[in-house]
Amino acid sequence: MSDASPLPPGSVIGILGGGQLGRMLSVAASRLGYKTCIFEPGGDCPASHVANFHFKASYDDTEALARFAEAVDVITYEFENIPTSALDALDAVKPIRPGREALRVSQDRLVEKEFLEGLGLSVAPFADVPDGAALEAAIARIGTPAILKTRRFGYDGKGQARIMEPGDAAGALADMQGAPAILEGFVDFEREVSVIAARGVSGEVACFDPGENVHEGGILRTTTVPATLSTAQRTDAVLLAGRILNALDYVGVMGVELFVTPAGLVVNEIAPRVHNSGHWTQNGCVTDQFEQHIRAVAGLPLADGSRHADVVMENLIGDDMDRLPDLIADPKAGVHLYGKAEVKAGRKMGHVNRLVPRTS
Amino acid sequence: MSDASPLPPGSVIGILGGGQLGRMLSVAASRLGYKTCIFEPGGDCPASHVANFHFKASYDDTEALARFAEAVDVITYEFENIPTSALDALDAVKPIRPGREALRVSQDRLVEKEFLEGLGLSVAPFADVPDGAALEAAIARIGTPAILKTRRFGYDGKGQARIMEPGDAAGALADMQGAPAILEGFVDFEREVSVIAARGVSGEVACFDPGENVHEGGILRTTTVPATLSTAQRTDAVLLAGRILNALDYVGVMGVELFVTPAGLVVNEIAPRVHNSGHWTQNGCVTDQFEQHIRAVAGLPLADGSRHADVVMENLIGDDMDRLPDLIADPKAGVHLYGKAEVKAGRKMGHVNRLVPRTS
C-alpha cells in the first residue's frame, strides 16, 4: 500500500488492543465500510463485540502477530505500551500508523519530556531517576512537592508516588519496584485542557476544540467543551499540538494534555491514540475522534473537527453504573457503554455526553 | 423477561436480517452495552461485521431458529417479510418486538389498508384483486392511472405495475405472477413525508421530526429535515403516527410514510422497523432511530427525538459510490457505508447526511 492511496471500502484495519477505545474505533471503521481485526490476549473483550475478527493471542506470540499482520491492510492501536518485539514482528509485514517514532517517544516519560523540550515547548521540571542518589539530587534541584513516576507503562495514575517532603523519597522509590523513574515537579496550573489533534498521510492537521479536564484520583472524571481559554490560549494550544504532530511525521489522532498556567501552556503528556478526553466528539461533531483516526490511518482526507454543540463528557467509573437508569432517562444525554461484564472500582464502564446548545 | 423490566447491559439482542439496518442496529446496541446476534441466511452480510454472533441459516430451519431464540434475550428484526412459521418457532421461546400484530398488518397491503381505514385515517383508494375479473371491477371503480401491487413481499418498488389506462390491466396482472394483489389509485400529492415514531414498553410515544422524501425509480433518494409542512400538518403527522402505534400496542420504531395533499395527510404505508427515511437522525439527534429502537425493544426509556440540526440525507445507490472521494472530503458530511462487497445498480451501498445549522 502506498502512503498516498486511500484504503478502499472492504479493507481490514488491524487494531492492537481490545478495550473500549478499540471498540469505538471498530464502530467508526464500520461507518466507513471497513472491517476490523482485533489483536487482544483477553477473550470477551469490549472491541471483539463489534469487530469482524479477533486474534486472541499474547503480544509475545510473534507467529500470531505475523498472521494478524498478514490478515489486515494497516495496523493501528488503542494503547501505546506495545512491546518493541511485537512492533518489529508487525511492521515487517504491514504499515503501523501512527508510526514507530510516536511510540518510541510516548512509551518513555523521559524521552517524551526531552522530545517536547527539544521542540521548544514548556514541560514540568523533570529529572532522570535511575537510582536513590539521583533521586536525592533531583529533589534538591526540583524541590517538593514533586511526583516520582515510572518512565514506562504508567496509566490512570498507576506507577506514580507523591513526594510531599524530602523524607518521602525512600518510600516513593520503593513504590517504583526497581523500575527506571523520573521525578516531575508540580506545575501550579489554573486548569488542565487537552487538544485532540489529527494528522493525515499527506500532512494536513485538524484539531478538535480543546476540552477542559477534571481528574479524580488520577482518573479523568469530566471533559467540558468549550474549555475556559482566551482566544490566544486556544490558538496556542492548537498550534502547539500541530507542531508535535509534524515533528513526529504523525498519522492518526493524538491526545495532547496541557496545563494552563499564568506563564503559558505547559505540556503534561501526549498519547499517540484516541483519547478519553475526546469522547465528547461522538455527540458534538459530525466526525468524531474515532472516525478521524480511522480516516487518517486509512489515508482518507480528515474532517475539519468542527463542533455543533457544547458538551460535558462524564466518565462512568465503577459504581457510577448504579446511576444508569437516570442517565438513560435523560433525553439530552448520549450514553456510551463498553460492554464490560464486571463492574469494578476504578474501572471505566462507559461515559455520557450531555449536550447543550452551542454558546461559543 | 417481564415487559416492564429493562434488559441489563450485557444482554443479547437477536436481530432477524443481516443487512444495513441490522448493521446499524448492532452498532446502536453496542453503545448501550448490549451484544447482538444476527440471524441471516447470507454469509458475509453487513450486520455480521459488527455483531457478536451470526446464525447463518434459512428462515425455514426451525431448529436453527429455536437455537437462535435460546441464545438471545429479545428478538427484533430489520425487515417485515418474515415467514409466519419462523415467527411461530421464535415467539414460543422469546419475546418478539415489535409484536406479531404489527407484522400481520404490515405484511399484507390489503390488511394494512383496512387497518388504517379502521382507525379513521385516509389512505389511497384501493381494491382487493384476487383475479382478472376483480381487476376489471377495481379499475372501473378507482379509475386510471392506478397501480397494481402484490399484497405481500414488495419493497423498493418491486412487485408493482402501473396501469395508465384500462388496456394495461392484463399485462399488469401478468406481472404479479399469480400473486394476490391490490389495486391502488394514484394520490395527487404535493409531497411525501415520513414520521419515524417510537413506542416504549410502557406505552410512551416519541417521534422524530417529519422528513421530506424524494424517490427515484421507486427507491428513496433523499430525505430532508425539516419537511416543508405547516405547524398543523406537522402536528397531524405526529398524532396520526401515535394513533397507529397505540392501536398496535407497538414496541419499537416504525416508519410511517405520508402523502401531503390539499385535503390532508394520506397514509401511504407503514414499516414496522427502522426506516431508510430515518437515517438522518444519526447525525441530527443525540439518540438516533437505531438506538431509539434498541431502547424500546430492551425496555429502556425512549429519548425525546429532539433534533439539533437540519439534515439532508442522500442514499448512495450503485454507481453513486464513484463519488465517494468527494463525499468523504466534505467536512460537513457524515458518510455511512454498509460494507457490501459488490456495487450493483439499484443496490443501496451507503448514505450521507449533510448538516446545516438548524433553521426551524
PDB file of N, CA and C in Angstrom, chain A residues 9 23 27 30-33 35 44 49-52 283 286 295 300-301 304 306 308 324 328-329 331-337 339 355, chain B residues 9 23 27 30-33 35 44 49-52 283 286 295 300-301 304 306 308 324 328-329 331-337 339 355:
ATOM      1  N   PRO A   9     -13.058   0.792   0.558  1.00  0.00           N
ATOM      2  CA  PRO A   9     -14.023   0.134   1.446  1.00  0.00           C
ATOM      3  C   PRO A   9     -13.862  -1.389   1.342  1.00  0.00           C
ATOM      4  N   ARG A  23     -13.040  -0.724  20.691  1.00  0.00           N
ATOM      5  CA  ARG A  23     -14.465  -0.921  20.399  1.00  0.00           C
ATOM      6  C   ARG A  23     -15.020   0.262  19.594  1.00  0.00           C
ATOM      7  N   VAL A  27     -16.357   0.561  15.581  1.00  0.00           N
ATOM      8  CA  VAL A  27     -17.643   1.117  15.147  1.00  0.00           C
ATOM      9  C   VAL A  27     -17.415   2.201  14.096  1.00  0.00           C
ATOM     10  N   SER A  30     -16.525   0.739  10.796  1.00  0.00           N
ATOM     11  CA  SER A  30     -17.687   0.158  10.104  1.00  0.00           C
ATOM     12  C   SER A  30     -18.464   1.239   9.356  1.00  0.00           C
ATOM     13  N   ARG A  31     -18.538   2.431   9.934  1.00  0.00           N
ATOM     14  CA  ARG A  31     -19.253   3.516   9.242  1.00  0.00           C
ATOM     15  C   ARG A  31     -18.619   3.831   7.895  1.00  0.00           C
ATOM     16  N   LEU A  32     -17.308   3.653   7.809  1.00  0.00           N
ATOM     17  CA  LEU A  32     -16.608   3.949   6.558  1.00  0.00           C
ATOM     18  C   LEU A  32     -16.476   2.709   5.673  1.00  0.00           C
ATOM     19  N   GLY A  33     -17.177   1.640   6.036  1.00  0.00           N
ATOM     20  CA  GLY A  33     -17.195   0.448   5.193  1.00  0.00           C
ATOM     21  C   GLY A  33     -15.999  -0.464   5.369  1.00  0.00           C
ATOM     22  N   LYS A  35     -13.670  -3.298   7.532  1.00  0.00           N
ATOM     23  CA  LYS A  35     -13.735  -4.360   8.534  1.00  0.00           C
ATOM     24  C   LYS A  35     -12.618  -4.138   9.543  1.00  0.00           C
ATOM     25  N   ASP A  44     -13.457 -12.205  26.015  1.00  0.00           N
ATOM     26  CA  ASP A  44     -14.700 -11.468  25.763  1.00  0.00           C
ATOM     27  C   ASP A  44     -14.447  -9.976  25.965  1.00  0.00           C
ATOM     28  N   HIS A  49     -16.737  -7.448  20.459  1.00  0.00           N
ATOM     29  CA  HIS A  49     -18.186  -7.493  20.241  1.00  0.00           C
ATOM     30  C   HIS A  49     -18.602  -6.858  18.920  1.00  0.00           C
ATOM     31  N   VAL A  50     -17.775  -5.954  18.420  1.00  0.00           N
ATOM     32  CA  VAL A  50     -18.153  -5.204  17.213  1.00  0.00           C
ATOM     33  C   VAL A  50     -17.092  -5.307  16.111  1.00  0.00           C
ATOM     34  N   ALA A  51     -16.132  -6.214  16.275  1.00  0.00           N
ATOM     35  CA  ALA A  51     -15.095  -6.402  15.257  1.00  0.00           C
ATOM     36  C   ALA A  51     -15.403  -7.647  14.438  1.00  0.00           C
ATOM     37  N   ASN A  52     -14.903  -7.669  13.200  1.00  0.00           N
ATOM     38  CA  ASN A  52     -15.097  -8.856  12.370  1.00  0.00           C
ATOM     39  C   ASN A  52     -14.274 -10.036  12.857  1.00  0.00           C
ATOM     40  N   ASN A 283     -20.792  13.052  20.199  1.00  0.00           N
ATOM     41  CA  ASN A 283     -22.094  13.707  20.126  1.00  0.00           C
ATOM     42  C   ASN A 283     -21.994  15.186  19.784  1.00  0.00           C
ATOM     43  N   VAL A 286     -19.823  16.141  13.615  1.00  0.00           N
ATOM     44  CA  VAL A 286     -20.257  15.206  12.570  1.00  0.00           C
ATOM     45  C   VAL A 286     -19.290  14.033  12.492  1.00  0.00           C
ATOM     46  N   ARG A 295      -9.948   7.624   9.523  1.00  0.00           N
ATOM     47  CA  ARG A 295      -9.686   8.342   8.271  1.00  0.00           C
ATOM     48  C   ARG A 295      -8.181   8.527   8.059  1.00  0.00           C
ATOM     49  N   LEU A 300      -7.533   8.504   4.194  1.00  0.00           N
ATOM     50  CA  LEU A 300      -8.635   9.339   3.712  1.00  0.00           C
ATOM     51  C   LEU A 300      -8.408  10.785   4.167  1.00  0.00           C
ATOM     52  N   PRO A 301      -9.085  11.739   3.515  1.00  0.00           N
ATOM     53  CA  PRO A 301      -8.979  13.121   3.994  1.00  0.00           C
ATOM     54  C   PRO A 301      -9.590  13.244   5.389  1.00  0.00           C
ATOM     55  N   ASP A 304     -12.900  18.390   9.386  1.00  0.00           N
ATOM     56  CA  ASP A 304     -12.310  19.637   9.879  1.00  0.00           C
ATOM     57  C   ASP A 304     -12.400  19.792  11.396  1.00  0.00           C
ATOM     58  N   SER A 306     -14.979  20.456  13.199  1.00  0.00           N
ATOM     59  CA  SER A 306     -15.912  21.483  13.684  1.00  0.00           C
ATOM     60  C   SER A 306     -16.972  20.860  14.591  1.00  0.00           C
ATOM     61  N   HIS A 308     -20.757  21.212  16.716  1.00  0.00           N
ATOM     62  CA  HIS A 308     -22.083  21.822  16.591  1.00  0.00           C
ATOM     63  C   HIS A 308     -22.768  22.017  17.936  1.00  0.00           C
ATOM     64  N   LEU A 324     -27.174   4.421  36.125  1.00  0.00           N
ATOM     65  CA  LEU A 324     -27.526   4.220  34.718  1.00  0.00           C
ATOM     66  C   LEU A 324     -29.009   4.492  34.416  1.00  0.00           C
ATOM     67  N   ILE A 328     -29.906   7.068  31.419  1.00  0.00           N
ATOM     68  CA  ILE A 328     -30.609   6.614  30.210  1.00  0.00           C
ATOM     69  C   ILE A 328     -31.889   7.428  30.003  1.00  0.00           C
ATOM     70  N   ALA A 329     -32.485   7.855  31.116  1.00  0.00           N
ATOM     71  CA  ALA A 329     -33.765   8.570  31.023  1.00  0.00           C
ATOM     72  C   ALA A 329     -33.592  10.035  30.647  1.00  0.00           C
ATOM     73  N   PRO A 331     -33.037  12.772  28.182  1.00  0.00           N
ATOM     74  CA  PRO A 331     -33.082  12.811  26.709  1.00  0.00           C
ATOM     75  C   PRO A 331     -31.954  13.617  26.082  1.00  0.00           C
ATOM     76  N   LYS A 332     -31.253  14.421  26.861  1.00  0.00           N
ATOM     77  CA  LYS A 332     -30.150  15.205  26.283  1.00  0.00           C
ATOM     78  C   LYS A 332     -28.801  14.504  26.447  1.00  0.00           C
ATOM     79  N   ALA A 333     -28.824  13.284  26.973  1.00  0.00           N
ATOM     80  CA  ALA A 333     -27.578  12.584  27.277  1.00  0.00           C
ATOM     81  C   ALA A 333     -27.328  11.454  26.274  1.00  0.00           C
ATOM     82  N   GLY A 334     -26.153  11.473  25.680  1.00  0.00           N
ATOM     83  CA  GLY A 334     -25.732  10.358  24.848  1.00  0.00           C
ATOM     84  C   GLY A 334     -24.943   9.384  25.728  1.00  0.00           C
ATOM     85  N   VAL A 335     -25.504   8.191  25.929  1.00  0.00           N
ATOM     86  CA  VAL A 335     -24.873   7.208  26.811  1.00  0.00           C
ATOM     87  C   VAL A 335     -24.075   6.221  25.960  1.00  0.00           C
ATOM     88  N   HIS A 336     -22.862   5.933  26.387  1.00  0.00           N
ATOM     89  CA  HIS A 336     -21.990   5.008  25.664  1.00  0.00           C
ATOM     90  C   HIS A 336     -21.429   3.995  26.658  1.00  0.00           C
ATOM     91  N   LEU A 337     -21.813   2.759  26.528  1.00  0.00           N
ATOM     92  CA  LEU A 337     -21.325   1.712  27.435  1.00  0.00           C
ATOM     93  C   LEU A 337     -20.347   0.803  26.689  1.00  0.00           C
ATOM     94  N   GLY A 339     -19.625  -2.543  27.356  1.00  0.00           N
ATOM     95  CA  GLY A 339     -19.857  -3.984  27.288  1.00  0.00           C
ATOM     96  C   GLY A 339     -18.953  -4.792  28.205  1.00  0.00           C
ATOM     97  N   LEU A 355     -25.380  17.242  26.009  1.00  0.00           N
ATOM     98  CA  LEU A 355     -25.318  18.333  25.028  1.00  0.00           C
ATOM     99  C   LEU A 355     -26.086  19.554  25.506  1.00  0.00           C
TER     100      LEU A 355
ATOM    101  N   PRO B   9     -27.354  -4.295  30.797  1.00  0.00           N
ATOM    102  CA  PRO B   9     -26.208  -4.338  29.876  1.00  0.00           C
ATOM    103  C   PRO B   9     -25.618  -5.747  29.841  1.00  0.00           C
ATOM    104  N   ARG B  23     -27.097  -3.917  10.636  1.00  0.00           N
ATOM    105  CA  ARG B  23     -25.748  -3.415  10.933  1.00  0.00           C
ATOM    106  C   ARG B  23     -25.826  -2.190  11.856  1.00  0.00           C
ATOM    107  N   VAL B  27     -24.701  -1.617  15.906  1.00  0.00           N
ATOM    108  CA  VAL B  27     -23.841  -0.550  16.419  1.00  0.00           C
ATOM    109  C   VAL B  27     -24.536   0.195  17.552  1.00  0.00           C
ATOM    110  N   SER B  30     -24.532  -1.798  20.691  1.00  0.00           N
ATOM    111  CA  SER B  30     -23.214  -1.795  21.351  1.00  0.00           C
ATOM    112  C   SER B  30     -23.045  -0.546  22.197  1.00  0.00           C
ATOM    113  N   ARG B  31     -23.563   0.574  21.743  1.00  0.00           N
ATOM    114  CA  ARG B  31     -23.466   1.809  22.532  1.00  0.00           C
ATOM    115  C   ARG B  31     -24.135   1.656  23.889  1.00  0.00           C
ATOM    116  N   LEU B  32     -25.204   0.869  23.919  1.00  0.00           N
ATOM    117  CA  LEU B  32     -25.929   0.678  25.182  1.00  0.00           C
ATOM    118  C   LEU B  32     -25.413  -0.540  25.954  1.00  0.00           C
ATOM    119  N   GLY B  33     -24.294  -1.103  25.515  1.00  0.00           N
ATOM    120  CA  GLY B  33     -23.681  -2.205  26.253  1.00  0.00           C
ATOM    121  C   GLY B  33     -24.291  -3.562  25.965  1.00  0.00           C
ATOM    122  N   LYS B  35     -24.997  -6.977  23.519  1.00  0.00           N
ATOM    123  CA  LYS B  35     -24.443  -7.781  22.434  1.00  0.00           C
ATOM    124  C   LYS B  35     -25.553  -8.047  21.422  1.00  0.00           C
ATOM    125  N   ASP B  44     -21.277 -13.239   4.338  1.00  0.00           N
ATOM    126  CA  ASP B  44     -20.551 -12.018   4.679  1.00  0.00           C
ATOM    127  C   ASP B  44     -21.501 -10.821   4.602  1.00  0.00           C
ATOM    128  N   HIS B  49     -20.591  -7.984  10.360  1.00  0.00           N
ATOM    129  CA  HIS B  49     -19.296  -7.342  10.611  1.00  0.00           C
ATOM    130  C   HIS B  49     -19.216  -6.703  11.994  1.00  0.00           C
ATOM    131  N   VAL B  50     -20.370  -6.350  12.541  1.00  0.00           N
ATOM    132  CA  VAL B  50     -20.381  -5.624  13.818  1.00  0.00           C
ATOM    133  C   VAL B  50     -21.233  -6.328  14.874  1.00  0.00           C
ATOM    134  N   ALA B  51     -21.623  -7.558  14.620  1.00  0.00           N
ATOM    135  CA  ALA B  51     -22.422  -8.311  15.595  1.00  0.00           C
ATOM    136  C   ALA B  51     -21.532  -9.316  16.319  1.00  0.00           C
ATOM    137  N   ASN B  52     -21.924  -9.692  17.537  1.00  0.00           N
ATOM    138  CA  ASN B  52     -21.163 -10.700  18.274  1.00  0.00           C
ATOM    139  C   ASN B  52     -21.322 -12.088  17.678  1.00  0.00           C
ATOM    140  N   ASN B 283     -26.999  11.797  12.471  1.00  0.00           N
ATOM    141  CA  ASN B 283     -26.177  12.997  12.630  1.00  0.00           C
ATOM    142  C   ASN B 283     -26.970  14.206  13.105  1.00  0.00           C
ATOM    143  N   VAL B 286     -29.173  13.455  19.278  1.00  0.00           N
ATOM    144  CA  VAL B 286     -28.320  12.758  20.254  1.00  0.00           C
ATOM    145  C   VAL B 286     -28.599  11.249  20.204  1.00  0.00           C
ATOM    146  N   ARG B 295     -33.589   0.900  22.418  1.00  0.00           N
ATOM    147  CA  ARG B 295     -34.138   1.293  23.721  1.00  0.00           C
ATOM    148  C   ARG B 295     -35.535   0.708  23.909  1.00  0.00           C
ATOM    149  N   LEU B 300     -35.997   0.040  27.737  1.00  0.00           N
ATOM    150  CA  LEU B 300     -35.433   1.270  28.312  1.00  0.00           C
ATOM    151  C   LEU B 300     -36.339   2.456  27.982  1.00  0.00           C
ATOM    152  N   PRO B 301     -36.204   3.547  28.732  1.00  0.00           N
ATOM    153  CA  PRO B 301     -36.973   4.739  28.365  1.00  0.00           C
ATOM    154  C   PRO B 301     -36.537   5.269  27.002  1.00  0.00           C
ATOM    155  N   ASP B 304     -36.211  11.692  23.526  1.00  0.00           N
ATOM    156  CA  ASP B 304     -37.343  12.526  23.129  1.00  0.00           C
ATOM    157  C   ASP B 304     -37.379  12.855  21.643  1.00  0.00           C
ATOM    158  N   SER B 306     -35.496  14.842  19.959  1.00  0.00           N
ATOM    159  CA  SER B 306     -35.195  16.226  19.583  1.00  0.00           C
ATOM    160  C   SER B 306     -33.983  16.280  18.656  1.00  0.00           C
ATOM    161  N   HIS B 308     -30.890  18.584  16.657  1.00  0.00           N
ATOM    162  CA  HIS B 308     -30.023  19.743  16.851  1.00  0.00           C
ATOM    163  C   HIS B 308     -29.552  20.363  15.538  1.00  0.00           C
ATOM    164  N   LEU B 324     -17.579   8.740  -3.976  1.00  0.00           N
ATOM    165  CA  LEU B 324     -17.136   8.623  -2.595  1.00  0.00           C
ATOM    166  C   LEU B 324     -15.978   9.553  -2.228  1.00  0.00           C
ATOM    167  N   ILE B 328     -16.376  11.972   0.997  1.00  0.00           N
ATOM    168  CA  ILE B 328     -15.518  11.815   2.174  1.00  0.00           C
ATOM    169  C   ILE B 328     -14.786  13.121   2.471  1.00  0.00           C
ATOM    170  N   ALA B 329     -14.502  13.870   1.425  1.00  0.00           N
ATOM    171  CA  ALA B 329     -13.728  15.108   1.604  1.00  0.00           C
ATOM    172  C   ALA B 329     -14.582  16.275   2.095  1.00  0.00           C
ATOM    173  N   PRO B 331     -16.332  18.183   4.777  1.00  0.00           N
ATOM    174  CA  PRO B 331     -16.272  18.106   6.240  1.00  0.00           C
ATOM    175  C   PRO B 331     -17.639  18.202   6.918  1.00  0.00           C
ATOM    176  N   LYS B 332     -18.666  18.641   6.194  1.00  0.00           N
ATOM    177  CA  LYS B 332     -19.994  18.741   6.804  1.00  0.00           C
ATOM    178  C   LYS B 332     -20.839  17.490   6.552  1.00  0.00           C
ATOM    179  N   ALA B 333     -20.233  16.484   5.918  1.00  0.00           N
ATOM    180  CA  ALA B 333     -20.989  15.299   5.532  1.00  0.00           C
ATOM    181  C   ALA B 333     -20.637  14.117   6.423  1.00  0.00           C
ATOM    182  N   GLY B 334     -21.644  13.504   6.997  1.00  0.00           N
ATOM    183  CA  GLY B 334     -21.463  12.251   7.720  1.00  0.00           C
ATOM    184  C   GLY B 334     -21.695  11.108   6.747  1.00  0.00           C
ATOM    185  N   VAL B 335     -20.643  10.353   6.445  1.00  0.00           N
ATOM    186  CA  VAL B 335     -20.735   9.271   5.472  1.00  0.00           C
ATOM    187  C   VAL B 335     -20.932   7.949   6.218  1.00  0.00           C
ATOM    188  N   HIS B 336     -21.863   7.150   5.745  1.00  0.00           N
ATOM    189  CA  HIS B 336     -22.159   5.852   6.372  1.00  0.00           C
ATOM    190  C   HIS B 336     -22.187   4.790   5.282  1.00  0.00           C
ATOM    191  N   LEU B 337     -21.244   3.880   5.316  1.00  0.00           N
ATOM    192  CA  LEU B 337     -21.184   2.817   4.307  1.00  0.00           C
ATOM    193  C   LEU B 337     -21.583   1.486   4.947  1.00  0.00           C
ATOM    194  N   GLY B 339     -20.605  -1.721   3.989  1.00  0.00           N
ATOM    195  CA  GLY B 339     -19.707  -2.874   3.935  1.00  0.00           C
ATOM    196  C   GLY B 339     -20.121  -3.933   2.932  1.00  0.00           C
ATOM    197  N   LEU B 355     -25.154  18.170   7.151  1.00  0.00           N
ATOM    198  CA  LEU B 355     -25.707  19.004   8.216  1.00  0.00           C
ATOM    199  C   LEU B 355     -25.637  20.477   7.865  1.00  0.00           C
TER     200      LEU B 355
END
